[in-house]
Tab-separated table of N, CA and C in Angstrom:
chain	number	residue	atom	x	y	z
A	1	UNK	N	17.555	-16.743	-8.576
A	1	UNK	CA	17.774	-15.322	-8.423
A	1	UNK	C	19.187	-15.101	-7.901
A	2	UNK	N	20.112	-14.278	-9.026
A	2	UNK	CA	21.040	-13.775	-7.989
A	2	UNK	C	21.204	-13.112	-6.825
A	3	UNK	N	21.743	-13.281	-5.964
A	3	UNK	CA	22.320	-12.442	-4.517
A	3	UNK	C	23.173	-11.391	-5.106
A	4	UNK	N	23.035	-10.191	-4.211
A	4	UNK	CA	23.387	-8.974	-5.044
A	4	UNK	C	23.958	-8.371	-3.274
A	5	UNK	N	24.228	-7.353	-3.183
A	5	UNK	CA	24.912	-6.215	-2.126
A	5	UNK	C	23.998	-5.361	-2.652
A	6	UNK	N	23.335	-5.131	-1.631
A	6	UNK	CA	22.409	-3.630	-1.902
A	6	UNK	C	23.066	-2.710	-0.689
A	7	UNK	N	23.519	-1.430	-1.429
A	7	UNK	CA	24.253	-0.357	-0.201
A	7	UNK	C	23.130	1.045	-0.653
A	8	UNK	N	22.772	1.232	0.384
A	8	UNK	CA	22.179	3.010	0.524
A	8	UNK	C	22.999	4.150	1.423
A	9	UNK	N	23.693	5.106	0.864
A	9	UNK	CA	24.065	5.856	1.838
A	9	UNK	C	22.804	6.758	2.428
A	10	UNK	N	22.214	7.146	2.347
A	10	UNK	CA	20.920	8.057	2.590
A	10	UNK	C	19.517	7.309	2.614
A	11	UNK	N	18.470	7.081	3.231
A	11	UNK	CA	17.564	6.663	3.396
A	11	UNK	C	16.704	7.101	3.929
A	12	UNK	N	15.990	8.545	3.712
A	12	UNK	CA	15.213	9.156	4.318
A	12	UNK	C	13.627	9.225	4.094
A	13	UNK	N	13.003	8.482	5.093
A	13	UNK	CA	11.043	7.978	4.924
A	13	UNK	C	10.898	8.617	5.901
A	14	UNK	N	9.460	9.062	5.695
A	14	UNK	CA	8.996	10.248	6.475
A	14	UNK	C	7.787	8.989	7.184
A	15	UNK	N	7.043	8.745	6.677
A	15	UNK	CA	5.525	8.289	6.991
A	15	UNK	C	5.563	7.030	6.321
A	16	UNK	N	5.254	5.714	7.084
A	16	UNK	CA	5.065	4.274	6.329
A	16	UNK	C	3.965	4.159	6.782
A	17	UNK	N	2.846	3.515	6.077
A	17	UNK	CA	1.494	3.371	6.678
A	17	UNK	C	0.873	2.330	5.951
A	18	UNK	N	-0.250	1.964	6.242
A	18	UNK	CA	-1.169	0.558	6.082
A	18	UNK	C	-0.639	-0.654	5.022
A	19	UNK	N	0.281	-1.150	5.709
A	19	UNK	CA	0.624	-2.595	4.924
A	19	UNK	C	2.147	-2.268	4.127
A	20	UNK	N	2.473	-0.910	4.313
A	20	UNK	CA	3.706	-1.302	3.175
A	20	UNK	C	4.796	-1.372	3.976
A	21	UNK	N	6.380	-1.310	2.945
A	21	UNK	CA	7.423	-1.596	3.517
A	21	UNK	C	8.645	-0.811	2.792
A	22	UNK	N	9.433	-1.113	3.542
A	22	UNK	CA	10.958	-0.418	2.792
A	22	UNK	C	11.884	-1.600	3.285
A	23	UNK	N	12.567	-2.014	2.077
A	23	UNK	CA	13.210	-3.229	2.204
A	23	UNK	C	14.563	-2.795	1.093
A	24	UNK	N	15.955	-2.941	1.976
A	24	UNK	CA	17.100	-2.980	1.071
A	24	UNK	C	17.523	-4.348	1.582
A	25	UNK	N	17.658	-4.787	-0.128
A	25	UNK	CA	18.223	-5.753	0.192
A	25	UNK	C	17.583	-7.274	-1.194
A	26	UNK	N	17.830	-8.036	-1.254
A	26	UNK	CA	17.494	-8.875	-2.122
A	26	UNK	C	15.701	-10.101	-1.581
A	27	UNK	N	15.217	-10.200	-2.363
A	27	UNK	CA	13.900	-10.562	-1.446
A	27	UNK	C	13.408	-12.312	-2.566
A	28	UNK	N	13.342	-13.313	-1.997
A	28	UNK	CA	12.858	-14.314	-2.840
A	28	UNK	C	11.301	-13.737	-3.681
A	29	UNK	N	10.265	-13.650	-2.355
A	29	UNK	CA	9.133	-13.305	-2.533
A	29	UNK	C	8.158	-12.202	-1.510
A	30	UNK	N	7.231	-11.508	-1.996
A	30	UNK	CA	6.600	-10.284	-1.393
A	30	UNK	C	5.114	-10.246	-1.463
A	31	UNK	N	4.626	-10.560	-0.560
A	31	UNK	CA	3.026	-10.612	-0.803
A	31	UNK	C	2.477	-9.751	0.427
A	32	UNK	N	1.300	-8.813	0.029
A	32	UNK	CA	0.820	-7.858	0.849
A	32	UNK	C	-0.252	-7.447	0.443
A	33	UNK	N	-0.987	-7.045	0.969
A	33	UNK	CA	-2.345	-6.475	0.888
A	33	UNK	C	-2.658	-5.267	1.767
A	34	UNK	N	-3.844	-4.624	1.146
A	34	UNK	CA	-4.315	-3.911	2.573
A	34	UNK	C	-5.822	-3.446	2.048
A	35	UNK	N	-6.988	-3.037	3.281
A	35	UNK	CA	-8.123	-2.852	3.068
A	35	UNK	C	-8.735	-1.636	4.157
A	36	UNK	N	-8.882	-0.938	3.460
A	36	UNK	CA	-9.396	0.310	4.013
A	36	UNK	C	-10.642	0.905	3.686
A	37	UNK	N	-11.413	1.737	4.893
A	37	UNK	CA	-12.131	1.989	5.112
A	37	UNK	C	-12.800	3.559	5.276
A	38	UNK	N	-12.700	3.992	4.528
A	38	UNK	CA	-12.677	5.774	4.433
A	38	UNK	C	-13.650	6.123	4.327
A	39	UNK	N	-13.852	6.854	6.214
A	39	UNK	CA	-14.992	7.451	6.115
A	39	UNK	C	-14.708	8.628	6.625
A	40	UNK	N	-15.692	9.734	5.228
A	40	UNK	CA	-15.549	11.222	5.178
A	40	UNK	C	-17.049	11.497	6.003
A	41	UNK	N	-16.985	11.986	7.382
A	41	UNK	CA	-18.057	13.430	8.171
A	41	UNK	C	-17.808	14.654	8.522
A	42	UNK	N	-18.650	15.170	8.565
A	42	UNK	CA	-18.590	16.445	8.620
A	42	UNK	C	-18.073	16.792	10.082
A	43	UNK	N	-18.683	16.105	10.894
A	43	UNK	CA	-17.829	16.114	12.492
A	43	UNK	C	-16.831	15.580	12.843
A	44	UNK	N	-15.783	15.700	13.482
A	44	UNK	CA	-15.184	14.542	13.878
A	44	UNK	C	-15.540	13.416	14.544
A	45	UNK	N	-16.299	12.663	14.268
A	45	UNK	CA	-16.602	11.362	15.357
A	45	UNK	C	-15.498	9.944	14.869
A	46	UNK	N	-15.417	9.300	15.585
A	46	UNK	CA	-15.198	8.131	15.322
A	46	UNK	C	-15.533	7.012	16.501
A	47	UNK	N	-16.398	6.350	16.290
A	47	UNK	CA	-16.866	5.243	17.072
A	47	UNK	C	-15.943	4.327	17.313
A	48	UNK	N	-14.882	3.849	16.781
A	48	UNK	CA	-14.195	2.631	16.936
A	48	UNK	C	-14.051	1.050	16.341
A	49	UNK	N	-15.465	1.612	16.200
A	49	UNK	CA	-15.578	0.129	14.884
A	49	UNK	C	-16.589	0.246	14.009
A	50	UNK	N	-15.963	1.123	12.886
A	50	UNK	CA	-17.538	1.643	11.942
A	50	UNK	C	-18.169	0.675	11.112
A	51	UNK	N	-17.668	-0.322	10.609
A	51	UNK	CA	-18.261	-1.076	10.028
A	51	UNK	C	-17.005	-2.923	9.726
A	52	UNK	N	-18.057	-4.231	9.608
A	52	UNK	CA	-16.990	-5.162	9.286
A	52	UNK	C	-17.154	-4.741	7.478
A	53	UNK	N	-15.740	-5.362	7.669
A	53	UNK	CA	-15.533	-5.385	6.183
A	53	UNK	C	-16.269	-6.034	5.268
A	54	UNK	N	-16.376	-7.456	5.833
A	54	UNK	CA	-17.098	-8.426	4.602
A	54	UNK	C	-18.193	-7.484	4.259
A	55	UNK	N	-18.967	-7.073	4.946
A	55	UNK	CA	-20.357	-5.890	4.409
A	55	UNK	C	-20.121	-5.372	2.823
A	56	UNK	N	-19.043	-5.131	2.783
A	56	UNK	CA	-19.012	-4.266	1.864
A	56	UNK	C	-18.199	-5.632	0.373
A	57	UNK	N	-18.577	-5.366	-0.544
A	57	UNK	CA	-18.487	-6.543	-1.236
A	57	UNK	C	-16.690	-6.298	-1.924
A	58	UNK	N	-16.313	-5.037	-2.228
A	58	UNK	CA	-15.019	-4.945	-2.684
A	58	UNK	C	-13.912	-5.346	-1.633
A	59	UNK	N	-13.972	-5.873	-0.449
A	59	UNK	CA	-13.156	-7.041	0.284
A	59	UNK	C	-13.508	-8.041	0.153
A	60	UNK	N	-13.801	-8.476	-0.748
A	60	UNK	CA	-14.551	-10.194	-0.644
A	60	UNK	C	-14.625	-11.130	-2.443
A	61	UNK	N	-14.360	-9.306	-3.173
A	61	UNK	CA	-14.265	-10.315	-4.552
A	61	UNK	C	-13.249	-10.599	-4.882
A	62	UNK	N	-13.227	-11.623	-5.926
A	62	UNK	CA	-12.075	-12.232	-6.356
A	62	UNK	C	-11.066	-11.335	-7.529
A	63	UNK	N	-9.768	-11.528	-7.302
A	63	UNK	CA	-9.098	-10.407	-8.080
A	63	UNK	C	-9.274	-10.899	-9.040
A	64	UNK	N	-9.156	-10.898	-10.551
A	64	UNK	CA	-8.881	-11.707	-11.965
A	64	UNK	C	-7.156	-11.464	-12.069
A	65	UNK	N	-7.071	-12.479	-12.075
A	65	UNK	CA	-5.431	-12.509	-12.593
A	65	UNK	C	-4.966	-13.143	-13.709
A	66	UNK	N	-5.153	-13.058	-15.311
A	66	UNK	CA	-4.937	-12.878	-16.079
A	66	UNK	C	-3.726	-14.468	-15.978
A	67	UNK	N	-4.179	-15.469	-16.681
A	67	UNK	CA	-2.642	-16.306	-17.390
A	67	UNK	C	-1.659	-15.852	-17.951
A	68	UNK	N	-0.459	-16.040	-17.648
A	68	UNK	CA	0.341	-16.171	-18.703
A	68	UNK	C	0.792	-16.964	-19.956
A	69	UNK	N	0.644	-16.243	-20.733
A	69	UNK	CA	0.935	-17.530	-21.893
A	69	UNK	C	1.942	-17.668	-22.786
A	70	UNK	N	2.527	-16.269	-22.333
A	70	UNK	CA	4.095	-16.486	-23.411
A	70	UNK	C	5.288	-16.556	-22.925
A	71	UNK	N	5.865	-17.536	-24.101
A	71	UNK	CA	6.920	-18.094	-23.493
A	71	UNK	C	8.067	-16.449	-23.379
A	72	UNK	N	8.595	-16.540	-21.944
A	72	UNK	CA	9.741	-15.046	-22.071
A	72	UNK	C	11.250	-16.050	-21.470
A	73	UNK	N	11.824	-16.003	-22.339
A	73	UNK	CA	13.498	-16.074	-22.436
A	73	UNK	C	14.505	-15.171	-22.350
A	74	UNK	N	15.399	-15.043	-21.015
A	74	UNK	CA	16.247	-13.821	-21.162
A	74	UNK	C	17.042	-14.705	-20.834
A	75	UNK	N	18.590	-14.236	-20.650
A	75	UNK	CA	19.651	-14.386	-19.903
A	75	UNK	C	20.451	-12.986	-19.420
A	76	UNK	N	20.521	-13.101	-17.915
A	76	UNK	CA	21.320	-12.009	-17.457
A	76	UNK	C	22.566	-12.111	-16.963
A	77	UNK	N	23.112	-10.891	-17.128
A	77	UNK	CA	24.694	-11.156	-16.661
A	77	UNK	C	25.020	-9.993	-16.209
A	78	UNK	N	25.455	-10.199	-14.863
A	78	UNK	CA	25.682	-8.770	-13.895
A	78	UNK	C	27.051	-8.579	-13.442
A	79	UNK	N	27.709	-7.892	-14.113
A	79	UNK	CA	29.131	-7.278	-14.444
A	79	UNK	C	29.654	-6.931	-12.863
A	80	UNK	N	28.427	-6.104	-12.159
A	80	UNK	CA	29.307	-5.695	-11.084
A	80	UNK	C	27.782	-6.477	-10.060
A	81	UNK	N	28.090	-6.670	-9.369
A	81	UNK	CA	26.678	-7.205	-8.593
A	81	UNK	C	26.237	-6.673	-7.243
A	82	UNK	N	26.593	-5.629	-7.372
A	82	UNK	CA	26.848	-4.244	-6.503
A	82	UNK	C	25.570	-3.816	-6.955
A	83	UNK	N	24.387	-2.990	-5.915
A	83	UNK	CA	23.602	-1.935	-5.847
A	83	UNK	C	24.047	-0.975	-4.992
A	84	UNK	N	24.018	0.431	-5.614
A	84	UNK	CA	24.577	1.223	-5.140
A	84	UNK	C	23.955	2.307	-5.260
A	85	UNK	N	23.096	3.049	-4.087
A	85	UNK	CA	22.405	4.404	-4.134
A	85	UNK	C	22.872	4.810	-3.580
A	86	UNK	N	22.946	6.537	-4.004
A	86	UNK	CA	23.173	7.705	-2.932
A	86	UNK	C	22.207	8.038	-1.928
A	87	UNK	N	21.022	8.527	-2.376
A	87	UNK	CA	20.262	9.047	-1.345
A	87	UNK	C	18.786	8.709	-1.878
A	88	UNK	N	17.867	8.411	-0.988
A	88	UNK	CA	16.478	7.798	-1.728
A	88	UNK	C	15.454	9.119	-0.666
A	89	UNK	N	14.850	10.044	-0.859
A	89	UNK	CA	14.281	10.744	0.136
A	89	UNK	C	12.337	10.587	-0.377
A	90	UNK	N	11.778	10.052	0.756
A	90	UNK	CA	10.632	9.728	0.240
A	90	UNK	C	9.279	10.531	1.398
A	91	UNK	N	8.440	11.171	1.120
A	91	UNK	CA	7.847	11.658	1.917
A	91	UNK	C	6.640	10.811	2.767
A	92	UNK	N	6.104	9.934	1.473
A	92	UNK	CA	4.764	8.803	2.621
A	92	UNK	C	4.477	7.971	1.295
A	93	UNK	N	4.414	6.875	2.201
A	93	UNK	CA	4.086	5.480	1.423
A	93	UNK	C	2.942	4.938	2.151
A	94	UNK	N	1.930	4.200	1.044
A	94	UNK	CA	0.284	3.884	2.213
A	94	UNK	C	-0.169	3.118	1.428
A	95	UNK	N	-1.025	2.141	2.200
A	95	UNK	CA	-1.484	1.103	1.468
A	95	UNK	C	-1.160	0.511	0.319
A	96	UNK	N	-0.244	-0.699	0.972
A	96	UNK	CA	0.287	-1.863	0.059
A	96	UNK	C	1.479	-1.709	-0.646
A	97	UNK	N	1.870	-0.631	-0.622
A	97	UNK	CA	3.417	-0.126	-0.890
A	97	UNK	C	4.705	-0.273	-0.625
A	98	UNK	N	5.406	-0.567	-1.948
A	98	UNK	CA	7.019	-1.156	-1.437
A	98	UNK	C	7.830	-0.269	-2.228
A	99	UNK	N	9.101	-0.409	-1.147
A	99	UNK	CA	9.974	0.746	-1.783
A	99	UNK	C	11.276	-0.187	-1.897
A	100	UNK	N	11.710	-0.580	-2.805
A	100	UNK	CA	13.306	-1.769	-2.463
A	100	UNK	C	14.275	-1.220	-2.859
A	101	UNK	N	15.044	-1.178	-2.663
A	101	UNK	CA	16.460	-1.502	-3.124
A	101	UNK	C	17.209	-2.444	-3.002
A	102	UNK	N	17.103	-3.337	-4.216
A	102	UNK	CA	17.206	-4.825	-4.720
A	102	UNK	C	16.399	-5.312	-5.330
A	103	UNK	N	16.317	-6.706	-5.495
A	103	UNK	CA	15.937	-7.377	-6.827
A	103	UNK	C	14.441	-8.732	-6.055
A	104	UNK	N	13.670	-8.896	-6.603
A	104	UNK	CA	12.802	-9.652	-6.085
A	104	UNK	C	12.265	-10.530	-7.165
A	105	UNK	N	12.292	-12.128	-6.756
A	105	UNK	CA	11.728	-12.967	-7.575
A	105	UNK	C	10.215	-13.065	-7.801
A	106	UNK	N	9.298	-12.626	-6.716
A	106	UNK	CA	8.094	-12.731	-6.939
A	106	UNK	C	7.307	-11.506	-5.895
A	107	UNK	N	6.524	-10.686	-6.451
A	107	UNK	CA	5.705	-9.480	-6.022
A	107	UNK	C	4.176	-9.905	-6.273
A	108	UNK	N	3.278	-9.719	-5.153
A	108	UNK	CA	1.816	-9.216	-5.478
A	108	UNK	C	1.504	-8.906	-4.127
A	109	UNK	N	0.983	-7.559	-4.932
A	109	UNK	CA	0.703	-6.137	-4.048
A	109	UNK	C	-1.337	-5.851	-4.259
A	110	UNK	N	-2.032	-5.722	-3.249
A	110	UNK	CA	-3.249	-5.321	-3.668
A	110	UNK	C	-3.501	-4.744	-2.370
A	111	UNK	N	-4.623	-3.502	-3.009
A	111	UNK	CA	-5.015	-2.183	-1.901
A	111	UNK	C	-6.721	-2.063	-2.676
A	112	UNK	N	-7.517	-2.317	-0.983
A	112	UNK	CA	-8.802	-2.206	-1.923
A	112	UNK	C	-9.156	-0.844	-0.915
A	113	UNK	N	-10.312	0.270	-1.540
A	113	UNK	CA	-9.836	1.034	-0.388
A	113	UNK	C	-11.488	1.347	-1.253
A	114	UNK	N	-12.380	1.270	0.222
A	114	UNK	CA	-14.031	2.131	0.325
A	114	UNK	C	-14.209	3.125	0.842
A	115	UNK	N	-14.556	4.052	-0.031
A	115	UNK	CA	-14.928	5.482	0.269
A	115	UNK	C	-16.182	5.976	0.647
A	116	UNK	N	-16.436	6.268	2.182
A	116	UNK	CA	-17.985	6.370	2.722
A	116	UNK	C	-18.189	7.672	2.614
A	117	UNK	N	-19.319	8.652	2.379
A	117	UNK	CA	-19.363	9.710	3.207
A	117	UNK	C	-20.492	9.943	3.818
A	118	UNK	N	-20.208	10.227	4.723
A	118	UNK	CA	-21.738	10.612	6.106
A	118	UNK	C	-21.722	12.078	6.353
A	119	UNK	N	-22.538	12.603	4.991
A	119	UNK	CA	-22.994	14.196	5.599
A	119	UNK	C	-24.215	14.716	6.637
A	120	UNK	N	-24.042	15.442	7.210
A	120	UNK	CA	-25.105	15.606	7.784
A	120	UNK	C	-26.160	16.482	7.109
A	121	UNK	N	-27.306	15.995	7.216
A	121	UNK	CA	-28.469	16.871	5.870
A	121	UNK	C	-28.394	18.443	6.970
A	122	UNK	N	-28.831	18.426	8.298
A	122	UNK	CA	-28.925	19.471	8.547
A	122	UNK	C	-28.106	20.714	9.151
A	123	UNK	N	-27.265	20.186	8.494
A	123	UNK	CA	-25.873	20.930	8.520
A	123	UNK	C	-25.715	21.486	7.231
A	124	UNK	N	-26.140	20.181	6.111
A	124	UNK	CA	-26.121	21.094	4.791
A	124	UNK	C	-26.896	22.471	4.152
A	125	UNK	N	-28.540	22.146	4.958
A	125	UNK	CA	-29.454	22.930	5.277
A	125	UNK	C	-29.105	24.578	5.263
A	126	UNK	N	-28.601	24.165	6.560
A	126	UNK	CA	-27.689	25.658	7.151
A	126	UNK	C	-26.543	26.356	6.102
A	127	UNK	N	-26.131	25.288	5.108
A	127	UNK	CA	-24.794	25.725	4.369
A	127	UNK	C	-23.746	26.138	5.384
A	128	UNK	N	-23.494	25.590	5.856
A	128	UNK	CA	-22.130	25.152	6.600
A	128	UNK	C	-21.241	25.225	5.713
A	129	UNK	N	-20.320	26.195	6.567
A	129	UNK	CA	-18.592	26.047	5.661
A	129	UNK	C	-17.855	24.858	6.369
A	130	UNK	N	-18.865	23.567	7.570
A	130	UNK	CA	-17.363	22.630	7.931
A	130	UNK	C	-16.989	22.242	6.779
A	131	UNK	N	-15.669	22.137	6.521
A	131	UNK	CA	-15.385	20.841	5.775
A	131	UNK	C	-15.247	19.583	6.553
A	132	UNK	N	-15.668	18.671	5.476
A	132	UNK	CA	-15.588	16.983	5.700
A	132	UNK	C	-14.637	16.388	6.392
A	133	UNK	N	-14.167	15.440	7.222
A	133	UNK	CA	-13.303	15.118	8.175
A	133	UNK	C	-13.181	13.449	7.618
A	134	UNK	N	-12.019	12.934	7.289
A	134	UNK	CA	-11.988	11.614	6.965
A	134	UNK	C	-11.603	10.626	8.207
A	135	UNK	N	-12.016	9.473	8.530
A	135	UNK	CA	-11.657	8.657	9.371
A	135	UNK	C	-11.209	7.217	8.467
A	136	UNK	N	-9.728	7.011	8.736
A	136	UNK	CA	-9.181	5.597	7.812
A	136	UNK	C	-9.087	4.625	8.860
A	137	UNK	N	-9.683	3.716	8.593
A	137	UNK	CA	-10.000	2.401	9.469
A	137	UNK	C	-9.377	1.622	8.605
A	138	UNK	N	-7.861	0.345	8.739
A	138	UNK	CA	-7.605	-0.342	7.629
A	138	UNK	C	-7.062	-1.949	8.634
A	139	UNK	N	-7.458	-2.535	7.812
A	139	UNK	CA	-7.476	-4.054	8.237
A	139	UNK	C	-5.965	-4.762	7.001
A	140	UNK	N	-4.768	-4.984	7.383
A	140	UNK	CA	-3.808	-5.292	6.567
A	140	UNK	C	-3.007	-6.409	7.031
A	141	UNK	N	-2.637	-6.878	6.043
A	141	UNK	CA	-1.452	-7.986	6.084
A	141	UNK	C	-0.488	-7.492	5.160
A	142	UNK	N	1.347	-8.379	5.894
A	142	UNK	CA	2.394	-7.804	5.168
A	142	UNK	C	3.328	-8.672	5.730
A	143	UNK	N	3.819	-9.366	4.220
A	143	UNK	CA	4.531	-10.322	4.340
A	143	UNK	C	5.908	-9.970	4.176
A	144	UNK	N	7.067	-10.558	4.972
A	144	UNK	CA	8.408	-9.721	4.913
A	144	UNK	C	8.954	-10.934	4.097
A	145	UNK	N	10.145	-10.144	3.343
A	145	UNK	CA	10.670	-10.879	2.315
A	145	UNK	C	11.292	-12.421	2.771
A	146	UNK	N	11.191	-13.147	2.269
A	146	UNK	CA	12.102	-14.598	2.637
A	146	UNK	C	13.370	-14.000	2.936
């Protein structure tokens, strides 16, 4: 992989959240994950530890990752080896998310994310106008570039 100059004059992130990153700059390799837990009630509660993950089987299966089998041949040639942005303005990045400026030899990114909801029947009863209240519980890893 070539080494490159990555320059940003402007770099404005509002919100980084569960597992991702903002990286200028050139990266060998990037591996990250994240696993979340979304639970929609009608109250606000949150206990603190609503549930382990393994329970739930979409943290625990295996991804399929597909072989490669064809042969790909390029050659590159980088005239100026300069990266050069003006301004990158980003409002929120979440689960497992990368934002670079530069070049990376190897990426894998995965976000598994369970959606609970706990209504209350006798609240529905009543026809209640609450709306639903989400609680994100997320268990992540995030590997910084070589």
């Amino acid at each position: 992989m070539m080494q490159r100059n990555s320059f940003v004059d402007t770099l404005r992130v509002k919100t980084v959240i569960f597992g991702s990153n903002v990286i200028v700059g050139d990266s060998e390799r990037i591996q990250m994950s994240a696993a979340v837990l979304a639970i929609q009630r009608q109250q606000e509660l949150y206990y603190g530890f609503e549930a382990p993950f393994q329970t739930f089987p979409i943290f625990s299966l295996a991804v399929p990752i597909p072989p490669v089998t064809e042969q790909i041949r390029f050659q590159v040639y980088q005239e100026n080896p300069v990266i050069k942005v003006s301004n990158v303005d980003i409002i929120g990045m979440s689960t497992s998310t990368v934002m670079q400026v530069g070049s990376t030899k190897s990426i894998a990114l995965e976000a598994r994310v369970h959606h609970t909801r706990q209504l209350d029947p006798n609240i529905l009863k009543l026809g209640s106008r609450i709306p639903p209240r989400t609680v994100a519980v997320s268990q992540e890893s995030s590997a910084m570039p070589d």
